[in-house]
Tab-separated table of C-alpha atoms and ligand atoms in Angstrom:
chain	number	residue	atom	x	y	z
A	1	MET	CA	89.610	103.314	93.324
A	2	SER	CA	90.895	103.630	96.497
A	3	LYS	CA	89.642	100.248	98.915
A	4	ARG	CA	87.925	103.713	101.293
A	5	ALA	CA	86.347	105.434	99.003
A	6	SER	CA	83.851	102.061	98.092
A	7	GLY	CA	80.969	102.201	99.767
A	8	GLN	CA	81.507	105.581	102.314
A	9	VAL	CA	78.146	107.078	102.443
A	10	VAL	CA	79.430	110.541	103.970
A	11	ARG	CA	76.679	111.317	106.565
A	12	LYS	CA	78.828	114.044	108.778
A	13	ALA	CA	78.722	118.116	108.558
A	14	VAL	CA	81.306	120.031	110.483
A	15	VAL	CA	80.966	123.617	110.386
A	16	PRO	CA	83.657	125.920	111.529
A	17	ALA	CA	82.552	128.856	113.773
A	18	ALA	CA	85.200	129.700	116.056
A	19	GLY	CA	87.461	132.264	114.337
A	20	PHE	CA	87.555	135.872	115.814
A	21	GLY	CA	85.472	137.325	112.733
A	22	THR	CA	87.798	140.444	113.601
A	23	ARG	CA	86.832	141.550	110.202
A	24	PHE	CA	82.736	142.374	111.551
A	25	LEU	CA	83.887	144.168	115.107
A	26	PRO	CA	82.522	145.489	116.740
A	27	ALA	CA	79.528	143.163	115.431
A	28	THR	CA	81.114	139.779	116.138
A	29	LYS	CA	82.101	140.978	120.085
A	30	ALA	CA	79.740	138.592	121.794
A	31	MET	CA	78.699	136.232	119.103
A	32	PRO	CA	80.341	134.588	116.292
A	33	LYS	CA	80.482	135.901	112.505
A	34	GLU	CA	78.204	133.127	111.140
A	35	MET	CA	75.183	134.357	113.475
A	36	LEU	CA	74.917	137.737	111.417
A	37	PRO	CA	71.731	138.139	109.834
A	38	VAL	CA	71.387	137.189	105.831
A	39	VAL	CA	68.325	139.159	104.977
A	40	ASP	CA	66.424	137.586	108.789
A	41	LYS	CA	68.376	134.435	108.990
A	42	PRO	CA	71.949	133.886	110.165
A	43	ALA	CA	74.082	132.600	107.495
A	44	ILE	CA	74.683	129.353	109.577
A	45	GLN	CA	71.410	128.833	109.102
A	46	TYR	CA	71.345	128.534	105.694
A	47	VAL	CA	74.800	126.499	105.519
A	48	VAL	CA	72.741	123.887	107.723
A	49	GLU	CA	70.116	123.685	105.535
A	50	GLU	CA	72.598	123.070	102.794
A	51	ALA	CA	74.135	120.274	104.439
A	52	VAL	CA	70.749	118.712	105.413
A	53	ALA	CA	69.588	118.941	101.853
A	54	ALA	CA	73.121	116.532	100.952
A	55	GLY	CA	71.328	114.248	103.432
A	56	LEU	CA	74.128	115.372	106.106
A	57	ASP	CA	71.353	115.635	109.082
A	58	ASP	CA	74.745	114.572	111.799
A	59	VAL	CA	76.029	118.672	112.208
A	60	LEU	CA	78.775	119.150	114.159
A	61	PHE	CA	79.774	123.126	115.372
A	62	ILE	CA	83.314	124.320	116.040
A	63	THR	CA	82.725	127.224	118.543
A	64	GLY	CA	84.742	129.412	120.125
A	65	ARG	CA	84.095	132.195	123.318
A	66	SER	CA	80.972	133.263	121.939
A	67	LYS	CA	78.892	129.646	120.999
A	68	ARG	CA	75.875	130.469	123.474
A	69	ALA	CA	73.948	132.750	120.731
A	70	LEU	CA	74.597	129.495	118.571
A	71	GLU	CA	73.606	127.111	120.643
A	72	ASP	CA	70.354	129.048	120.835
A	73	HIS	CA	69.988	129.354	117.968
A	74	PHE	CA	69.411	125.857	117.670
A	75	ASP	CA	68.137	124.650	120.218
A	76	ARG	CA	64.281	125.542	121.551
A	77	ASN	CA	63.041	128.425	123.085
A	78	LEU	CA	60.185	127.529	124.680
A	79	GLU	CA	58.585	130.784	125.970
A	80	LEU	CA	59.342	132.838	122.488
A	81	GLU	CA	57.212	129.620	120.880
A	82	ASP	CA	53.853	130.157	123.451
A	83	VAL	CA	53.953	133.686	123.155
A	84	LEU	CA	53.851	133.086	118.565
A	85	ARG	CA	51.391	130.024	119.486
A	86	ILE	CA	48.553	132.392	121.799
A	87	LYS	CA	49.071	134.884	119.329
A	88	GLY	CA	47.900	132.420	116.769
A	89	ASP	CA	50.783	133.596	114.880
A	90	ASP	CA	51.657	130.390	112.715
A	91	GLU	CA	54.067	131.852	110.354
A	92	ARG	CA	56.391	133.115	112.754
A	93	LEU	CA	56.578	129.625	114.798
A	94	THR	CA	57.666	127.885	111.772
A	95	MET	CA	60.301	130.103	111.255
A	96	VAL	CA	61.553	129.860	115.554
A	97	THR	CA	60.543	125.956	115.310
A	98	GLU	CA	63.123	125.387	111.716
A	99	SER	CA	66.108	125.874	112.924
A	100	THR	CA	65.556	123.494	116.265
A	101	ASP	CA	64.160	120.294	113.915
A	102	LEU	CA	67.052	120.480	111.098
A	103	ALA	CA	69.312	117.784	112.246
A	104	ARG	CA	71.147	116.564	115.023
A	105	ILE	CA	73.874	118.953	115.718
A	106	HIS	CA	76.903	118.042	117.959
A	107	TYR	CA	79.216	120.650	119.007
A	108	VAL	CA	82.687	120.972	120.268
A	109	ARG	CA	85.097	123.482	121.460
A	110	GLN	CA	88.433	125.014	120.171
A	111	GLY	CA	90.025	125.928	122.833
A	112	GLU	CA	91.979	128.579	121.224
A	113	PRO	CA	91.903	129.644	117.789
A	114	LEU	CA	94.512	128.725	116.463
A	115	GLY	CA	93.223	128.786	112.374
A	116	LEU	CA	91.137	126.519	110.171
A	117	GLY	CA	93.108	123.406	110.211
A	118	HIS	CA	92.809	123.771	113.330
A	119	ALA	CA	89.708	123.367	113.831
A	120	VAL	CA	88.656	120.587	111.616
A	121	LEU	CA	91.540	118.539	114.100
A	122	MET	CA	88.313	119.535	116.798
A	123	ALA	CA	85.822	117.258	115.016
A	124	GLU	CA	88.209	113.559	114.977
A	125	ASN	CA	86.762	112.307	117.866
A	126	HIS	CA	83.125	113.003	116.692
A	127	ILE	CA	84.199	112.286	112.366
A	128	GLY	CA	86.244	109.161	113.483
A	129	ASP	CA	86.940	106.666	109.983
A	130	GLU	CA	85.133	108.252	107.714
A	131	PRO	CA	84.279	110.699	104.848
A	132	PHE	CA	82.624	114.177	106.382
A	133	VAL	CA	82.453	118.003	105.315
A	134	VAL	CA	83.037	120.817	105.832
A	135	LEU	CA	81.471	123.876	105.265
A	136	LEU	CA	82.192	127.809	105.783
A	137	GLY	CA	79.329	130.563	106.540
A	138	ASP	CA	81.469	132.540	104.932
A	139	ASP	CA	80.083	131.223	101.409
A	140	LEU	CA	77.054	131.111	101.089
A	141	ILE	CA	75.661	128.735	97.568
A	142	ASP	CA	72.397	129.408	96.077
A	143	PRO	CA	70.126	126.459	96.946
A	144	ARG	CA	69.214	125.864	92.966
A	145	ASP	CA	72.512	125.028	92.390
A	146	PRO	CA	73.683	122.538	94.941
A	147	ILE	CA	77.413	121.468	94.868
A	148	LEU	CA	77.684	119.343	96.905
A	149	PRO	CA	76.433	115.939	95.249
A	150	ARG	CA	78.296	116.533	92.365
A	151	MET	CA	81.258	116.460	95.207
A	152	MET	CA	80.117	113.357	96.915
A	153	GLN	CA	80.020	111.888	93.149
A	154	VAL	CA	83.427	112.941	92.788
A	155	ARG	CA	84.073	111.777	95.510
A	156	ALA	CA	82.464	108.056	95.204
A	157	GLU	CA	83.897	107.853	91.367
A	158	PHE	CA	87.631	108.394	92.845
A	159	GLY	CA	88.174	108.675	96.163
A	160	GLY	CA	89.718	111.080	98.584
A	161	SER	CA	88.987	114.778	98.616
A	162	VAL	CA	87.225	116.873	96.618
A	163	ILE	CA	87.324	120.808	97.540
A	164	CYS	CA	84.812	123.048	95.043
A	165	LEU	CA	86.170	125.893	93.403
A	166	MET	CA	85.572	129.049	91.740
A	167	GLN	CA	86.709	130.850	88.446
A	168	VAL	CA	87.540	134.051	89.565
A	169	PRO	CA	88.894	137.003	88.259
A	170	ARG	CA	92.775	136.770	88.432
A	171	GLU	CA	93.428	140.829	90.265
A	172	SER	CA	90.839	139.138	93.185
A	173	ILE	CA	92.709	135.475	93.657
A	174	SER	CA	95.236	136.816	95.909
A	175	LEU	CA	91.834	136.649	98.405
A	176	TYR	CA	91.310	133.240	98.347
A	177	GLY	CA	93.313	129.769	98.521
A	178	CYS	CA	94.666	128.709	94.169
A	179	PRO	CA	95.410	125.098	93.207
A	180	ALA	CA	97.467	123.836	90.599
A	181	VAL	CA	95.228	121.917	88.857
A	182	ALA	CA	95.538	119.389	85.700
A	183	GLU	CA	92.523	118.499	83.476
A	184	THR	CA	90.856	115.622	83.685
A	185	SER	CA	87.899	114.322	81.026
A	186	SER	CA	85.120	115.203	83.281
A	187	GLY	CA	84.453	119.244	82.167
A	188	ASP	CA	83.445	120.453	86.079
A	189	VAL	CA	86.462	118.202	87.463
A	190	VAL	CA	90.361	118.547	87.701
A	191	ILE	CA	93.197	117.348	89.409
A	192	VAL	CA	95.088	119.849	92.090
A	193	THR	CA	98.815	119.184	92.306
A	194	ASP	CA	98.961	122.048	94.678
A	195	LEU	CA	97.907	125.009	96.747
A	196	ILE	CA	98.741	127.702	97.180
A	197	GLU	CA	96.734	130.113	99.902
A	198	LYS	CA	95.866	133.439	99.198
A	199	PRO	CA	99.294	133.997	96.297
A	200	ASP	CA	100.147	137.624	95.111
A	201	THR	CA	98.195	137.326	91.641
A	202	ALA	CA	101.501	136.915	89.710
A	203	GLU	CA	102.209	133.478	91.645
A	204	ALA	CA	98.967	132.278	90.927
A	205	PRO	CA	99.288	129.806	89.774
A	206	SER	CA	95.105	129.221	88.329
A	207	GLU	CA	92.300	131.157	87.892
A	208	PHE	CA	90.576	129.389	90.519
A	209	ALA	CA	89.884	129.699	94.372
A	210	VAL	CA	89.236	127.446	96.052
A	211	ILE	CA	85.144	128.448	98.045
A	212	GLY	CA	84.344	127.038	101.585
A	213	ARG	CA	82.888	123.715	101.082
A	214	TYR	CA	85.200	120.540	101.008
A	215	LEU	CA	84.719	116.659	101.089
A	216	LEU	CA	87.310	115.821	103.728
A	217	ASP	CA	88.765	111.913	103.417
A	218	PRO	CA	89.729	110.730	107.515
A	219	ALA	CA	93.279	111.525	105.771
A	220	VAL	CA	93.692	114.992	106.726
A	221	PHE	CA	93.302	114.518	110.067
A	222	GLU	CA	96.794	112.939	110.294
A	223	VAL	CA	97.856	115.444	108.303
A	224	LEU	CA	97.104	117.916	109.683
A	225	ARG	CA	98.207	116.569	113.502
A	226	ALA	CA	101.590	116.800	111.588
A	227	THR	CA	100.322	120.797	109.859
A	228	LYS	CA	102.896	123.143	111.637
A	229	PRO	CA	101.293	126.733	111.992
A	230	GLY	CA	101.788	129.044	108.311
A	231	ARG	CA	100.258	131.836	107.112
A	232	GLY	CA	99.296	134.673	109.355
A	233	GLY	CA	100.349	131.820	112.572
A	234	GLU	CA	97.822	129.757	111.529
A	235	ILE	CA	97.577	125.877	111.153
A	236	GLN	CA	96.077	125.703	107.467
A	237	LEU	CA	93.738	123.636	106.386
A	238	THR	CA	95.287	123.922	102.410
A	239	ASP	CA	98.564	122.802	103.990
A	240	ALA	CA	97.209	120.549	104.768
A	241	LEU	CA	95.179	119.765	101.675
A	242	ARG	CA	98.995	120.139	99.873
A	243	VAL	CA	100.301	117.069	101.907
A	244	LEU	CA	97.016	115.380	100.908
A	245	ALA	CA	97.018	116.108	97.188
A	246	GLN	CA	100.512	114.733	97.502
A	247	MET	CA	99.686	111.399	99.182
A	248	PRO	CA	99.000	108.015	97.165
A	249	ALA	CA	95.199	106.632	97.287
A	250	ASP	CA	95.606	104.094	99.438
A	251	GLU	CA	96.666	106.358	102.262
A	252	GLY	CA	93.806	108.212	101.755
A	253	GLY	CA	94.911	110.921	99.266
A	254	GLY	CA	94.487	112.412	96.080
A	255	VAL	CA	92.179	115.727	96.030
A	256	ARG	CA	90.236	116.653	93.465
A	257	GLY	CA	88.363	120.043	92.440
A	258	VAL	CA	85.088	120.109	91.285
A	259	VAL	CA	84.158	123.929	89.115
A	260	PHE	CA	81.422	125.364	90.081
A	261	SER	CA	80.155	128.086	87.950
A	262	GLY	CA	76.379	128.218	90.152
A	263	ARG	CA	75.279	131.325	92.480
A	264	ARG	CA	77.362	132.260	95.489
A	265	TYR	CA	77.042	134.858	98.236
A	266	ASP	CA	80.445	136.141	99.543
A	267	THR	CA	79.277	137.342	103.804
A	268	GLY	CA	83.534	137.626	104.360
A	269	ASP	CA	84.199	140.633	104.031
A	270	ARG	CA	81.634	144.281	105.103
A	271	VAL	CA	81.542	145.489	101.769
A	272	SER	CA	80.788	142.340	99.904
A	273	TYR	CA	77.986	140.935	103.415
A	274	LEU	CA	75.695	143.426	102.047
A	275	GLN	CA	76.215	142.801	98.292
A	276	SER	CA	74.897	139.254	99.614
A	277	VAL	CA	71.728	140.786	101.985
A	278	ILE	CA	70.270	142.652	99.286
A	279	GLN	CA	70.388	140.778	95.511
A	280	LEU	CA	68.658	137.748	98.325
A	281	ALA	CA	66.358	140.518	100.129
A	282	CYS	CA	65.939	141.577	95.993
A	283	GLU	CA	65.063	138.200	95.261
A	284	ARG	CA	62.112	137.580	98.308
A	285	PRO	CA	58.887	137.495	97.028
A	286	ASP	CA	57.451	139.574	100.580
A	287	ILE	CA	59.798	142.098	100.789
A	288	GLY	CA	61.658	141.989	96.693
A	289	PRO	CA	59.095	143.652	95.087
A	290	GLU	CA	59.654	147.164	97.588
A	291	LEU	CA	63.063	147.178	98.157
A	292	ARG	CA	63.836	147.165	94.382
A	293	THR	CA	61.993	149.774	94.129
A	294	TRP	CA	62.878	152.253	97.350
A	295	LEU	CA	67.005	150.721	95.630
A	296	LYS	CA	66.752	151.971	92.191
A	297	GLU	CA	65.701	155.661	93.768
A	298	PHE	CA	67.983	155.744	95.775
A	299	ALA	CA	70.534	153.861	92.981
A	300	ALA	CA	69.314	157.002	90.370
A	301	GLU	CA	70.340	159.506	93.487
A	302	LEU	CA	73.832	158.375	94.071
A	303	PRO	CA	76.292	160.758	93.610
B	1	LIG	P1	88.325	132.866	108.384
B	1	LIG	O1	89.924	133.779	108.590
B	1	LIG	O2	87.356	133.639	107.419
B	1	LIG	O3	87.373	134.055	110.005
B	1	LIG	O4	87.876	131.703	108.557
B	1	LIG	P2	87.845	134.650	110.628
B	1	LIG	O5	89.120	134.130	111.691
B	1	LIG	O6	86.942	134.899	112.552
B	1	LIG	O7	87.662	136.415	110.652
B	1	LIG	P3	88.676	137.255	110.005
B	1	LIG	O8	89.467	137.596	109.532
B	1	LIG	O9	88.918	137.701	111.838
B	1	LIG	O10	87.228	138.455	109.659
B	1	LIG	C1	86.708	130.726	108.189
B	1	LIG	C2	86.600	129.782	108.601
B	1	LIG	O11	86.833	129.107	109.921
B	1	LIG	C3	86.609	129.453	110.980
B	1	LIG	C4	85.841	130.845	110.988
B	1	LIG	O12	84.659	131.009	111.826
B	1	LIG	C5	85.342	130.272	109.886
B	1	LIG	O13	84.305	129.761	109.919
B	1	LIG	N1	87.977	129.199	111.575
B	1	LIG	C6	89.093	129.883	111.465
B	1	LIG	C7	87.547	128.315	113.291
B	1	LIG	O14	86.769	128.470	113.420
B	1	LIG	N2	89.235	128.839	113.915
B	1	LIG	C8	89.751	129.334	113.522
B	1	LIG	O15	91.277	129.074	115.081
B	1	LIG	C9	89.865	129.326	112.470
């Protein structure tokens, strides 16, 4: 095990939210896509709740032009709280204060959205020389199937960085980052030997897709500083992970993948976002029964 790995508790989470969110325009013209509601809570709040549940109580948002909505959501709204208090609406009062009390939230601005790798590099000052977790609001992990604790175990055992993988049908691999892997003696852990961002189906080195949870060694910052713009002219986190995968363990290198087989909701494009909203809403005890009844009737009449 690398010396860097021993005894370093993971405490900090980074949530990038500075992308243009072009796939959701015009909804994302004045707010980050991470603020889109999934049923009645912004996607980013699910992600912060997941981080906090895993013991990460220090959360850094990487924000862009439209950070106002984000900041306001995680801040107090005294006027609204007063109105609810006067009405005696304790349930909703709890809802609006919940997001404020979740974690210690910090913000750093990414001047220009030059890519996910560049967004992560913006976290360097805040993170320092500690391992940290990056969570993307595009992927919501069901709280009944947490994955961060397993990723932390793997980091504690082997050091280096740990990414989260999911088996997907070969024909959809071109939507994701895809690793070349070597098996280990643990069924749910693989060694990542290489990575390709959104490969053509024929070139995909495995049937694993990288999903939006990364436990990164701080060595990633030095690598990102040297990473040139890649696919789409963006500084890609995938390219930095590729370099980390080849680096020696005593320099913070090595990348392992944990294979996630739990429930995940994809909110990254319009169709998968709508599917996720419907799935989660159907499971809710307050609105689920009514929605399911309507949905069955609606589906039965679809052409
Ligand atoms: P995406 O590529 O999914 O987000 O980036 P996007 O660019 O906002 O979306 P589209 O493709 O235009 O619809 C993955 C994550 O990285 C963040 C995004 O906010 C998203 O959470 N990101 C991306 C940044 O913070 N900065 C960037 O420069 C790029």
